[in-house]
Amino acid sequence: MYAVPDQTGKSVVVTGANSGTGKEAVRRLAGAGARVVMAVRTVAKGEQARDEILAEHPGAQLEIRRIDLADLASVKEFADGLLADGTPLDLLVNNAGVMAPPTRLTTADGFELQMGSNYLGPFALTIRLLPLLLTAPAPRVATMSSGTANYGRIHFDDLQWERRRYSPSLSYAQSKLADLMLTRQLAAVAAERGWPLLSTAAHPGYTRTNLQTAGASLGSGKPPLSARMLTSMDFLPSQAPEQGTEPLLHAATSPDAVAGGYYGPGGRFGLVGPTTTARITRRALDPAANARLWTESEHLTGVGLLSTVG
């Protein structure tokens, strides 16, 4: 079991903090002494998760704040609240996401739901929180990707799946490749500007959470075949959130993590097991494509470096 280094005095934000890998990350980070803002879409679920963690760690410093990553106005409101507090932010964990709704759904801003929730929302949040991150002595941003990024493609001419036939699994893969590209580009920007910020990524392998079923229940229509197979057959090695969160915790806190590093399970098929360095798909190793996606993301979200850190 990965031992999270002492986090006493550190301020942390974890998105999707009420269940699965997000809840486990909060539990372990708070148990190591961090002050954690649990960023959740449904406050009641966040409060329930907080109470469960407090039962195990009575001294945990936990705060619930609402954010809906599928609504850029909500992202701005959340970030503005933290900026108004002025507390330096040591760690941002971009964990929240949605997986494979059976039909094409859209966010409050008209983005395809997976691209909006899994990538554009976290992108906007990360950029908006840079002023607080850069006031911390050794800030980090750890972003959850997925093994599906390996077969993802960034369709710059149709990022929102408006022209092609919608594919739940390929849309998810695109959003998770985008997360990996964000990680790499943020690391490049930090190096170029001389920031002490460490940008890393992780994937959980096949971790048993509600991610596979929650997305499949959205909208109308029958869940996609991939979701039905995952929920009806136990043909792949899988692991509990306690183990599946470890790559993310390694990316977020390990002194061995490197800029642009990517971490995941090292066991069977890369789905289970102890954390190791994961292979980065060549599509996320293309600096030009990473920079292009960043620029397009600034355009789509209206959030950019010039408007936040200059």
PDB file of N, CA and C in Angstrom, residues 89-190:
ATOM      1  N   LEU A  89      -2.597  27.202  -3.041  1.00  0.00           N
ATOM      2  CA  LEU A  89      -3.064  25.850  -3.335  1.00  0.00           C
ATOM      3  C   LEU A  89      -1.864  24.981  -3.685  1.00  0.00           C
ATOM      4  N   ASP A  90      -1.627  23.963  -2.875  1.00  0.00           N
ATOM      5  CA  ASP A  90      -0.474  23.086  -3.080  1.00  0.00           C
ATOM      6  C   ASP A  90      -0.740  21.987  -4.101  1.00  0.00           C
ATOM      7  N   LEU A  91      -2.010  21.568  -4.209  1.00  0.00           N
ATOM      8  CA  LEU A  91      -2.309  20.426  -5.069  1.00  0.00           C
ATOM      9  C   LEU A  91      -3.734  20.512  -5.599  1.00  0.00           C
ATOM     10  N   LEU A  92      -3.863  20.368  -6.899  1.00  0.00           N
ATOM     11  CA  LEU A  92      -5.158  20.212  -7.557  1.00  0.00           C
ATOM     12  C   LEU A  92      -5.209  18.811  -8.148  1.00  0.00           C
ATOM     13  N   VAL A  93      -6.226  18.047  -7.769  1.00  0.00           N
ATOM     14  CA  VAL A  93      -6.420  16.703  -8.298  1.00  0.00           C
ATOM     15  C   VAL A  93      -7.653  16.720  -9.197  1.00  0.00           C
ATOM     16  N   ASN A  94      -7.414  16.668 -10.505  1.00  0.00           N
ATOM     17  CA  ASN A  94      -8.493  16.627 -11.492  1.00  0.00           C
ATOM     18  C   ASN A  94      -8.935  15.177 -11.655  1.00  0.00           C
ATOM     19  N   ASN A  95      -9.906  14.778 -10.847  1.00  0.00           N
ATOM     20  CA  ASN A  95     -10.325  13.381 -10.821  1.00  0.00           C
ATOM     21  C   ASN A  95     -11.702  13.146 -11.418  1.00  0.00           C
ATOM     22  N   ALA A  96     -12.608  14.109 -11.306  1.00  0.00           N
ATOM     23  CA  ALA A  96     -14.003  13.884 -11.680  1.00  0.00           C
ATOM     24  C   ALA A  96     -14.149  13.576 -13.164  1.00  0.00           C
ATOM     25  N   GLY A  97     -15.170  12.783 -13.483  1.00  0.00           N
ATOM     26  CA  GLY A  97     -15.432  12.491 -14.886  1.00  0.00           C
ATOM     27  C   GLY A  97     -16.721  11.721 -15.062  1.00  0.00           C
ATOM     28  N   VAL A  98     -17.119  11.613 -16.318  1.00  0.00           N
ATOM     29  CA  VAL A  98     -18.289  10.828 -16.690  1.00  0.00           C
ATOM     30  C   VAL A  98     -17.864   9.893 -17.803  1.00  0.00           C
ATOM     31  N   MET A  99     -18.473   8.704 -17.834  1.00  0.00           N
ATOM     32  CA  MET A  99     -18.023   7.694 -18.801  1.00  0.00           C
ATOM     33  C   MET A  99     -19.188   7.136 -19.609  1.00  0.00           C
ATOM     34  N   ALA A 100     -19.097   7.278 -20.919  1.00  0.00           N
ATOM     35  CA  ALA A 100     -19.907   6.561 -21.899  1.00  0.00           C
ATOM     36  C   ALA A 100     -21.414   6.646 -21.716  1.00  0.00           C
ATOM     37  N   PRO A 101     -21.991   7.854 -21.678  1.00  0.00           N
ATOM     38  CA  PRO A 101     -23.453   7.918 -21.769  1.00  0.00           C
ATOM     39  C   PRO A 101     -23.884   7.357 -23.123  1.00  0.00           C
ATOM     40  N   PRO A 102     -25.013   6.662 -23.178  1.00  0.00           N
ATOM     41  CA  PRO A 102     -25.371   5.947 -24.411  1.00  0.00           C
ATOM     42  C   PRO A 102     -25.718   6.845 -25.590  1.00  0.00           C
ATOM     43  N   THR A 103     -26.127   8.073 -25.318  1.00  0.00           N
ATOM     44  CA  THR A 103     -26.455   9.005 -26.395  1.00  0.00           C
ATOM     45  C   THR A 103     -25.633  10.274 -26.219  1.00  0.00           C
ATOM     46  N   ARG A 104     -25.526  11.039 -27.289  1.00  0.00           N
ATOM     47  CA  ARG A 104     -24.777  12.290 -27.225  1.00  0.00           C
ATOM     48  C   ARG A 104     -25.547  13.315 -26.400  1.00  0.00           C
ATOM     49  N   LEU A 105     -24.960  13.706 -25.282  1.00  0.00           N
ATOM     50  CA  LEU A 105     -25.528  14.726 -24.414  1.00  0.00           C
ATOM     51  C   LEU A 105     -24.610  15.938 -24.439  1.00  0.00           C
ATOM     52  N   THR A 106     -25.106  17.079 -23.995  1.00  0.00           N
ATOM     53  CA  THR A 106     -24.302  18.292 -24.011  1.00  0.00           C
ATOM     54  C   THR A 106     -24.253  18.934 -22.635  1.00  0.00           C
ATOM     55  N   THR A 107     -23.226  19.726 -22.431  1.00  0.00           N
ATOM     56  CA  THR A 107     -23.060  20.472 -21.191  1.00  0.00           C
ATOM     57  C   THR A 107     -23.883  21.757 -21.251  1.00  0.00           C
ATOM     58  N   ALA A 108     -23.849  22.512 -20.168  1.00  0.00           N
ATOM     59  CA  ALA A 108     -24.553  23.795 -20.125  1.00  0.00           C
ATOM     60  C   ALA A 108     -24.051  24.748 -21.197  1.00  0.00           C
ATOM     61  N   ASP A 109     -22.804  24.552 -21.647  1.00  0.00           N
ATOM     62  CA  ASP A 109     -22.202  25.435 -22.643  1.00  0.00           C
ATOM     63  C   ASP A 109     -22.265  24.863 -24.062  1.00  0.00           C
ATOM     64  N   GLY A 110     -22.959  23.737 -24.218  1.00  0.00           N
ATOM     65  CA  GLY A 110     -23.145  23.161 -25.538  1.00  0.00           C
ATOM     66  C   GLY A 110     -22.050  22.216 -25.999  1.00  0.00           C
ATOM     67  N   PHE A 111     -21.112  21.864 -25.116  1.00  0.00           N
ATOM     68  CA  PHE A 111     -20.071  20.904 -25.475  1.00  0.00           C
ATOM     69  C   PHE A 111     -20.616  19.483 -25.340  1.00  0.00           C
ATOM     70  N   GLU A 112     -20.075  18.573 -26.130  1.00  0.00           N
ATOM     71  CA  GLU A 112     -20.395  17.165 -25.920  1.00  0.00           C
ATOM     72  C   GLU A 112     -20.026  16.821 -24.476  1.00  0.00           C
ATOM     73  N   LEU A 113     -20.875  16.063 -23.794  1.00  0.00           N
ATOM     74  CA  LEU A 113     -20.773  15.927 -22.337  1.00  0.00           C
ATOM     75  C   LEU A 113     -19.427  15.399 -21.867  1.00  0.00           C
ATOM     76  N   GLN A 114     -18.894  14.369 -22.533  1.00  0.00           N
ATOM     77  CA  GLN A 114     -17.634  13.799 -22.057  1.00  0.00           C
ATOM     78  C   GLN A 114     -16.466  14.742 -22.299  1.00  0.00           C
ATOM     79  N   MET A 115     -16.420  15.376 -23.461  1.00  0.00           N
ATOM     80  CA  MET A 115     -15.344  16.324 -23.734  1.00  0.00           C
ATOM     81  C   MET A 115     -15.453  17.517 -22.795  1.00  0.00           C
ATOM     82  N   GLY A 116     -16.683  17.929 -22.512  1.00  0.00           N
ATOM     83  CA  GLY A 116     -16.880  19.072 -21.632  1.00  0.00           C
ATOM     84  C   GLY A 116     -16.568  18.768 -20.173  1.00  0.00           C
ATOM     85  N   SER A 117     -17.110  17.664 -19.661  1.00  0.00           N
ATOM     86  CA  SER A 117     -16.940  17.331 -18.249  1.00  0.00           C
ATOM     87  C   SER A 117     -15.554  16.797 -17.922  1.00  0.00           C
ATOM     88  N   ASN A 118     -15.033  15.953 -18.804  1.00  0.00           N
ATOM     89  CA  ASN A 118     -13.770  15.275 -18.522  1.00  0.00           C
ATOM     90  C   ASN A 118     -12.547  16.100 -18.876  1.00  0.00           C
ATOM     91  N   TYR A 119     -12.703  17.037 -19.818  1.00  0.00           N
ATOM     92  CA  TYR A 119     -11.534  17.793 -20.255  1.00  0.00           C
ATOM     93  C   TYR A 119     -11.701  19.304 -20.195  1.00  0.00           C
ATOM     94  N   LEU A 120     -12.688  19.868 -20.874  1.00  0.00           N
ATOM     95  CA  LEU A 120     -12.769  21.332 -20.956  1.00  0.00           C
ATOM     96  C   LEU A 120     -13.060  21.956 -19.591  1.00  0.00           C
ATOM     97  N   GLY A 121     -13.903  21.331 -18.795  1.00  0.00           N
ATOM     98  CA  GLY A 121     -14.144  21.833 -17.446  1.00  0.00           C
ATOM     99  C   GLY A 121     -12.887  21.797 -16.589  1.00  0.00           C
ATOM    100  N   PRO A 122     -12.200  20.646 -16.513  1.00  0.00           N
ATOM    101  CA  PRO A 122     -10.941  20.597 -15.778  1.00  0.00           C
ATOM    102  C   PRO A 122      -9.873  21.539 -16.328  1.00  0.00           C
ATOM    103  N   PHE A 123      -9.820  21.706 -17.653  1.00  0.00           N
ATOM    104  CA  PHE A 123      -8.881  22.663 -18.239  1.00  0.00           C
ATOM    105  C   PHE A 123      -9.155  24.061 -17.688  1.00  0.00           C
ATOM    106  N   ALA A 124     -10.417  24.492 -17.751  1.00  0.00           N
ATOM    107  CA  ALA A 124     -10.770  25.834 -17.274  1.00  0.00           C
ATOM    108  C   ALA A 124     -10.485  25.979 -15.781  1.00  0.00           C
ATOM    109  N   LEU A 125     -10.775  24.932 -15.021  1.00  0.00           N
ATOM    110  CA  LEU A 125     -10.521  24.984 -13.575  1.00  0.00           C
ATOM    111  C   LEU A 125      -9.028  25.122 -13.300  1.00  0.00           C
ATOM    112  N   THR A 126      -8.226  24.336 -13.993  1.00  0.00           N
ATOM    113  CA  THR A 126      -6.774  24.376 -13.784  1.00  0.00           C
ATOM    114  C   THR A 126      -6.212  25.765 -14.086  1.00  0.00           C
ATOM    115  N   ILE A 127      -6.615  26.331 -15.204  1.00  0.00           N
ATOM    116  CA  ILE A 127      -6.099  27.644 -15.580  1.00  0.00           C
ATOM    117  C   ILE A 127      -6.568  28.707 -14.588  1.00  0.00           C
ATOM    118  N   ARG A 128      -7.815  28.631 -14.174  1.00  0.00           N
ATOM    119  CA  ARG A 128      -8.337  29.635 -13.236  1.00  0.00           C
ATOM    120  C   ARG A 128      -7.659  29.551 -11.871  1.00  0.00           C
ATOM    121  N   LEU A 129      -7.207  28.361 -11.488  1.00  0.00           N
ATOM    122  CA  LEU A 129      -6.580  28.200 -10.176  1.00  0.00           C
ATOM    123  C   LEU A 129      -5.062  28.391 -10.201  1.00  0.00           C
ATOM    124  N   LEU A 130      -4.492  28.646 -11.382  1.00  0.00           N
ATOM    125  CA  LEU A 130      -3.040  28.839 -11.462  1.00  0.00           C
ATOM    126  C   LEU A 130      -2.518  29.946 -10.537  1.00  0.00           C
ATOM    127  N   PRO A 131      -3.233  31.079 -10.390  1.00  0.00           N
ATOM    128  CA  PRO A 131      -2.707  32.099  -9.468  1.00  0.00           C
ATOM    129  C   PRO A 131      -2.501  31.580  -8.052  1.00  0.00           C
ATOM    130  N   LEU A 132      -3.408  30.701  -7.575  1.00  0.00           N
ATOM    131  CA  LEU A 132      -3.246  30.136  -6.236  1.00  0.00           C
ATOM    132  C   LEU A 132      -2.171  29.057  -6.221  1.00  0.00           C
ATOM    133  N   LEU A 133      -2.106  28.255  -7.265  1.00  0.00           N
ATOM    134  CA  LEU A 133      -1.082  27.221  -7.343  1.00  0.00           C
ATOM    135  C   LEU A 133       0.313  27.836  -7.349  1.00  0.00           C
ATOM    136  N   LEU A 134       0.458  28.927  -8.068  1.00  0.00           N
ATOM    137  CA  LEU A 134       1.790  29.524  -8.219  1.00  0.00           C
ATOM    138  C   LEU A 134       2.234  30.331  -7.008  1.00  0.00           C
ATOM    139  N   THR A 135       1.369  30.474  -6.016  1.00  0.00           N
ATOM    140  CA  THR A 135       1.797  31.088  -4.755  1.00  0.00           C
ATOM    141  C   THR A 135       2.236  30.031  -3.739  1.00  0.00           C
ATOM    142  N   ALA A 136       2.038  28.751  -4.063  1.00  0.00           N
ATOM    143  CA  ALA A 136       2.521  27.668  -3.210  1.00  0.00           C
ATOM    144  C   ALA A 136       3.975  27.375  -3.553  1.00  0.00           C
ATOM    145  N   PRO A 137       4.753  26.861  -2.602  1.00  0.00           N
ATOM    146  CA  PRO A 137       6.187  26.657  -2.855  1.00  0.00           C
ATOM    147  C   PRO A 137       6.495  25.557  -3.866  1.00  0.00           C
ATOM    148  N   ALA A 138       5.700  24.496  -3.881  1.00  0.00           N
ATOM    149  CA  ALA A 138       5.964  23.382  -4.811  1.00  0.00           C
ATOM    150  C   ALA A 138       4.630  22.798  -5.268  1.00  0.00           C
ATOM    151  N   PRO A 139       3.879  23.560  -6.055  1.00  0.00           N
ATOM    152  CA  PRO A 139       2.521  23.130  -6.417  1.00  0.00           C
ATOM    153  C   PRO A 139       2.507  21.975  -7.406  1.00  0.00           C
ATOM    154  N   ARG A 140       1.398  21.243  -7.372  1.00  0.00           N
ATOM    155  CA  ARG A 140       1.211  20.112  -8.283  1.00  0.00           C
ATOM    156  C   ARG A 140      -0.206  20.139  -8.853  1.00  0.00           C
ATOM    157  N   VAL A 141      -0.319  19.623 -10.072  1.00  0.00           N
ATOM    158  CA  VAL A 141      -1.608  19.316 -10.675  1.00  0.00           C
ATOM    159  C   VAL A 141      -1.533  17.868 -11.140  1.00  0.00           C
ATOM    160  N   ALA A 142      -2.399  17.033 -10.592  1.00  0.00           N
ATOM    161  CA  ALA A 142      -2.460  15.624 -10.986  1.00  0.00           C
ATOM    162  C   ALA A 142      -3.801  15.371 -11.660  1.00  0.00           C
ATOM    163  N   THR A 143      -3.769  14.861 -12.874  1.00  0.00           N
ATOM    164  CA  THR A 143      -4.979  14.707 -13.675  1.00  0.00           C
ATOM    165  C   THR A 143      -5.218  13.239 -13.998  1.00  0.00           C
ATOM    166  N   MET A 144      -6.453  12.794 -13.790  1.00  0.00           N
ATOM    167  CA  MET A 144      -6.806  11.404 -14.061  1.00  0.00           C
ATOM    168  C   MET A 144      -7.115  11.206 -15.538  1.00  0.00           C
ATOM    169  N   SER A 145      -6.345  10.369 -16.171  1.00  0.00           N
ATOM    170  CA  SER A 145      -6.614   9.972 -17.547  1.00  0.00           C
ATOM    171  C   SER A 145      -7.215   8.569 -17.522  1.00  0.00           C
ATOM    172  N   SER A 146      -6.949   7.777 -18.529  1.00  0.00           N
ATOM    173  CA  SER A 146      -7.505   6.426 -18.622  1.00  0.00           C
ATOM    174  C   SER A 146      -6.689   5.635 -19.626  1.00  0.00           C
ATOM    175  N   GLY A 147      -6.676   4.315 -19.444  1.00  0.00           N
ATOM    176  CA  GLY A 147      -6.030   3.466 -20.430  1.00  0.00           C
ATOM    177  C   GLY A 147      -6.665   3.598 -21.801  1.00  0.00           C
ATOM    178  N   THR A 148      -7.915   4.041 -21.852  1.00  0.00           N
ATOM    179  CA  THR A 148      -8.574   4.218 -23.139  1.00  0.00           C
ATOM    180  C   THR A 148      -7.941   5.329 -23.964  1.00  0.00           C
ATOM    181  N   ALA A 149      -7.147   6.186 -23.330  1.00  0.00           N
ATOM    182  CA  ALA A 149      -6.443   7.233 -24.076  1.00  0.00           C
ATOM    183  C   ALA A 149      -5.570   6.640 -25.172  1.00  0.00           C
ATOM    184  N   ASN A 150      -5.167   5.383 -25.009  1.00  0.00           N
ATOM    185  CA  ASN A 150      -4.300   4.739 -25.992  1.00  0.00           C
ATOM    186  C   ASN A 150      -4.961   4.612 -27.358  1.00  0.00           C
ATOM    187  N   TYR A 151      -6.285   4.521 -27.388  1.00  0.00           N
ATOM    188  CA  TYR A 151      -6.940   4.453 -28.699  1.00  0.00           C
ATOM    189  C   TYR A 151      -7.766   5.715 -28.983  1.00  0.00           C
ATOM    190  N   GLY A 152      -7.540   6.753 -28.209  1.00  0.00           N
ATOM    191  CA  GLY A 152      -8.225   8.015 -28.446  1.00  0.00           C
ATOM    192  C   GLY A 152      -7.643   8.763 -29.638  1.00  0.00           C
ATOM    193  N   ARG A 153      -8.452   9.583 -30.241  1.00  0.00           N
ATOM    194  CA  ARG A 153      -8.035  10.468 -31.330  1.00  0.00           C
ATOM    195  C   ARG A 153      -8.634  11.843 -31.070  1.00  0.00           C
ATOM    196  N   ILE A 154      -7.841  12.884 -31.285  1.00  0.00           N
ATOM    197  CA  ILE A 154      -8.351  14.244 -31.171  1.00  0.00           C
ATOM    198  C   ILE A 154      -8.799  14.688 -32.558  1.00  0.00           C
ATOM    199  N   HIS A 155     -10.090  14.827 -32.732  1.00  0.00           N
ATOM    200  CA  HIS A 155     -10.647  15.264 -34.014  1.00  0.00           C
ATOM    201  C   HIS A 155     -10.843  16.781 -33.951  1.00  0.00           C
ATOM    202  N   PHE A 156      -9.810  17.507 -34.333  1.00  0.00           N
ATOM    203  CA  PHE A 156      -9.864  18.959 -34.206  1.00  0.00           C
ATOM    204  C   PHE A 156     -10.987  19.568 -35.045  1.00  0.00           C
ATOM    205  N   ASP A 157     -11.387  18.879 -36.094  1.00  0.00           N
ATOM    206  CA  ASP A 157     -12.457  19.406 -36.936  1.00  0.00           C
ATOM    207  C   ASP A 157     -13.848  19.054 -36.408  1.00  0.00           C
ATOM    208  N   ASP A 158     -13.893  18.236 -35.346  1.00  0.00           N
ATOM    209  CA  ASP A 158     -15.195  17.820 -34.796  1.00  0.00           C
ATOM    210  C   ASP A 158     -15.027  17.348 -33.356  1.00  0.00           C
ATOM    211  N   LEU A 159     -14.505  18.221 -32.498  1.00  0.00           N
ATOM    212  CA  LEU A 159     -14.252  17.858 -31.104  1.00  0.00           C
ATOM    213  C   LEU A 159     -15.523  17.481 -30.359  1.00  0.00           C
ATOM    214  N   GLN A 160     -16.664  18.046 -30.786  1.00  0.00           N
ATOM    215  CA  GLN A 160     -17.910  17.859 -30.048  1.00  0.00           C
ATOM    216  C   GLN A 160     -18.825  16.796 -30.648  1.00  0.00           C
ATOM    217  N   TRP A 161     -18.323  16.020 -31.605  1.00  0.00           N
ATOM    218  CA  TRP A 161     -19.107  14.928 -32.193  1.00  0.00           C
ATOM    219  C   TRP A 161     -20.415  15.431 -32.795  1.00  0.00           C
ATOM    220  N   GLU A 162     -20.331  16.510 -33.523  1.00  0.00           N
ATOM    221  CA  GLU A 162     -21.517  17.071 -34.166  1.00  0.00           C
ATOM    222  C   GLU A 162     -21.699  16.565 -35.591  1.00  0.00           C
ATOM    223  N   ARG A 163     -20.623  16.103 -36.214  1.00  0.00           N
ATOM    224  CA  ARG A 163     -20.682  15.681 -37.614  1.00  0.00           C
ATOM    225  C   ARG A 163     -20.633  14.170 -37.777  1.00  0.00           C
ATOM    226  N   ARG A 164     -19.929  13.528 -36.888  1.00  0.00           N
ATOM    227  CA  ARG A 164     -19.800  12.073 -36.987  1.00  0.00           C
ATOM    228  C   ARG A 164     -20.895  11.377 -36.175  1.00  0.00           C
ATOM    229  N   ARG A 165     -21.064  10.091 -36.455  1.00  0.00           N
ATOM    230  CA  ARG A 165     -21.963   9.288 -35.633  1.00  0.00           C
ATOM    231  C   ARG A 165     -21.349   9.150 -34.246  1.00  0.00           C
ATOM    232  N   TYR A 166     -22.135   9.458 -33.244  1.00  0.00           N
ATOM    233  CA  TYR A 166     -21.622   9.482 -31.873  1.00  0.00           C
ATOM    234  C   TYR A 166     -21.238   8.087 -31.398  1.00  0.00           C
ATOM    235  N   SER A 167     -20.049   7.986 -30.816  1.00  0.00           N
ATOM    236  CA  SER A 167     -19.582   6.742 -30.211  1.00  0.00           C
ATOM    237  C   SER A 167     -19.268   7.012 -28.743  1.00  0.00           C
ATOM    238  N   PRO A 168     -20.017   6.423 -27.813  1.00  0.00           N
ATOM    239  CA  PRO A 168     -19.755   6.663 -26.391  1.00  0.00           C
ATOM    240  C   PRO A 168     -18.323   6.338 -25.987  1.00  0.00           C
ATOM    241  N   SER A 169     -17.807   5.199 -26.451  1.00  0.00           N
ATOM    242  CA  SER A 169     -16.475   4.780 -26.025  1.00  0.00           C
ATOM    243  C   SER A 169     -15.379   5.611 -26.686  1.00  0.00           C
ATOM    244  N   LEU A 170     -15.538   5.924 -27.956  1.00  0.00           N
ATOM    245  CA  LEU A 170     -14.507   6.721 -28.623  1.00  0.00           C
ATOM    246  C   LEU A 170     -14.524   8.171 -28.144  1.00  0.00           C
ATOM    247  N   SER A 171     -15.688   8.670 -27.806  1.00  0.00           N
ATOM    248  CA  SER A 171     -15.773  10.012 -27.234  1.00  0.00           C
ATOM    249  C   SER A 171     -15.076  10.059 -25.884  1.00  0.00           C
ATOM    250  N   TYR A 172     -15.283   9.020 -25.081  1.00  0.00           N
ATOM    251  CA  TYR A 172     -14.603   8.940 -23.784  1.00  0.00           C
ATOM    252  C   TYR A 172     -13.096   8.884 -23.983  1.00  0.00           C
ATOM    253  N   ALA A 173     -12.659   8.049 -24.929  1.00  0.00           N
ATOM    254  CA  ALA A 173     -11.225   7.925 -25.201  1.00  0.00           C
ATOM    255  C   ALA A 173     -10.631   9.259 -25.643  1.00  0.00           C
ATOM    256  N   GLN A 174     -11.352  10.013 -26.470  1.00  0.00           N
ATOM    257  CA  GLN A 174     -10.867  11.323 -26.892  1.00  0.00           C
ATOM    258  C   GLN A 174     -10.689  12.249 -25.693  1.00  0.00           C
ATOM    259  N   SER A 175     -11.660  12.256 -24.793  1.00  0.00           N
ATOM    260  CA  SER A 175     -11.582  13.164 -23.643  1.00  0.00           C
ATOM    261  C   SER A 175     -10.426  12.797 -22.726  1.00  0.00           C
ATOM    262  N   LYS A 176     -10.149  11.496 -22.609  1.00  0.00           N
ATOM    263  CA  LYS A 176      -9.078  11.065 -21.720  1.00  0.00           C
ATOM    264  C   LYS A 176      -7.700  11.247 -22.360  1.00  0.00           C
ATOM    265  N   LEU A 177      -7.626  11.148 -23.675  1.00  0.00           N
ATOM    266  CA  LEU A 177      -6.391  11.533 -24.366  1.00  0.00           C
ATOM    267  C   LEU A 177      -6.152  13.025 -24.181  1.00  0.00           C
ATOM    268  N   ALA A 178      -7.212  13.810 -24.259  1.00  0.00           N
ATOM    269  CA  ALA A 178      -7.081  15.256 -24.056  1.00  0.00           C
ATOM    270  C   ALA A 178      -6.537  15.562 -22.668  1.00  0.00           C
ATOM    271  N   ASP A 179      -6.967  14.803 -21.655  1.00  0.00           N
ATOM    272  CA  ASP A 179      -6.445  15.013 -20.300  1.00  0.00           C
ATOM    273  C   ASP A 179      -4.942  14.750 -20.251  1.00  0.00           C
ATOM    274  N   LEU A 180      -4.511  13.720 -20.940  1.00  0.00           N
ATOM    275  CA  LEU A 180      -3.082  13.399 -20.966  1.00  0.00           C
ATOM    276  C   LEU A 180      -2.298  14.481 -21.708  1.00  0.00           C
ATOM    277  N   MET A 181      -2.882  14.996 -22.776  1.00  0.00           N
ATOM    278  CA  MET A 181      -2.234  16.072 -23.523  1.00  0.00           C
ATOM    279  C   MET A 181      -2.185  17.359 -22.697  1.00  0.00           C
ATOM    280  N   LEU A 182      -3.227  17.623 -21.916  1.00  0.00           N
ATOM    281  CA  LEU A 182      -3.214  18.770 -21.002  1.00  0.00           C
ATOM    282  C   LEU A 182      -2.066  18.644 -20.009  1.00  0.00           C
ATOM    283  N   THR A 183      -1.906  17.459 -19.466  1.00  0.00           N
ATOM    284  CA  THR A 183      -0.819  17.220 -18.511  1.00  0.00           C
ATOM    285  C   THR A 183       0.534  17.535 -19.128  1.00  0.00           C
ATOM    286  N   ARG A 184       0.750  17.047 -20.334  1.00  0.00           N
ATOM    287  CA  ARG A 184       2.028  17.253 -20.995  1.00  0.00           C
ATOM    288  C   ARG A 184       2.251  18.726 -21.349  1.00  0.00           C
ATOM    289  N   GLN A 185       1.198  19.387 -21.835  1.00  0.00           N
ATOM    290  CA  GLN A 185       1.348  20.782 -22.233  1.00  0.00           C
ATOM    291  C   GLN A 185       1.522  21.688 -21.016  1.00  0.00           C
ATOM    292  N   LEU A 186       0.819  21.397 -19.940  1.00  0.00           N
ATOM    293  CA  LEU A 186       0.998  22.189 -18.722  1.00  0.00           C
ATOM    294  C   LEU A 186       2.426  22.037 -18.193  1.00  0.00           C
ATOM    295  N   ALA A 187       2.978  20.836 -18.287  1.00  0.00           N
ATOM    296  CA  ALA A 187       4.372  20.630 -17.888  1.00  0.00           C
ATOM    297  C   ALA A 187       5.310  21.445 -18.763  1.00  0.00           C
ATOM    298  N   ALA A 188       5.011  21.491 -20.066  1.00  0.00           N
ATOM    299  CA  ALA A 188       5.848  22.258 -20.996  1.00  0.00           C
ATOM    300  C   ALA A 188       5.746  23.756 -20.710  1.00  0.00           C
ATOM    301  N   VAL A 189       4.548  24.238 -20.453  1.00  0.00           N
ATOM    302  CA  VAL A 189       4.352  25.661 -20.134  1.00  0.00           C
ATOM    303  C   VAL A 189       5.091  26.016 -18.851  1.00  0.00           C
ATOM    304  N   ALA A 190       4.989  25.155 -17.851  1.00  0.00           N
ATOM    305  CA  ALA A 190       5.663  25.410 -16.575  1.00  0.00           C
ATOM    306  C   ALA A 190       7.176  25.495 -16.763  1.00  0.00           C
TER     307      ALA A 190
END
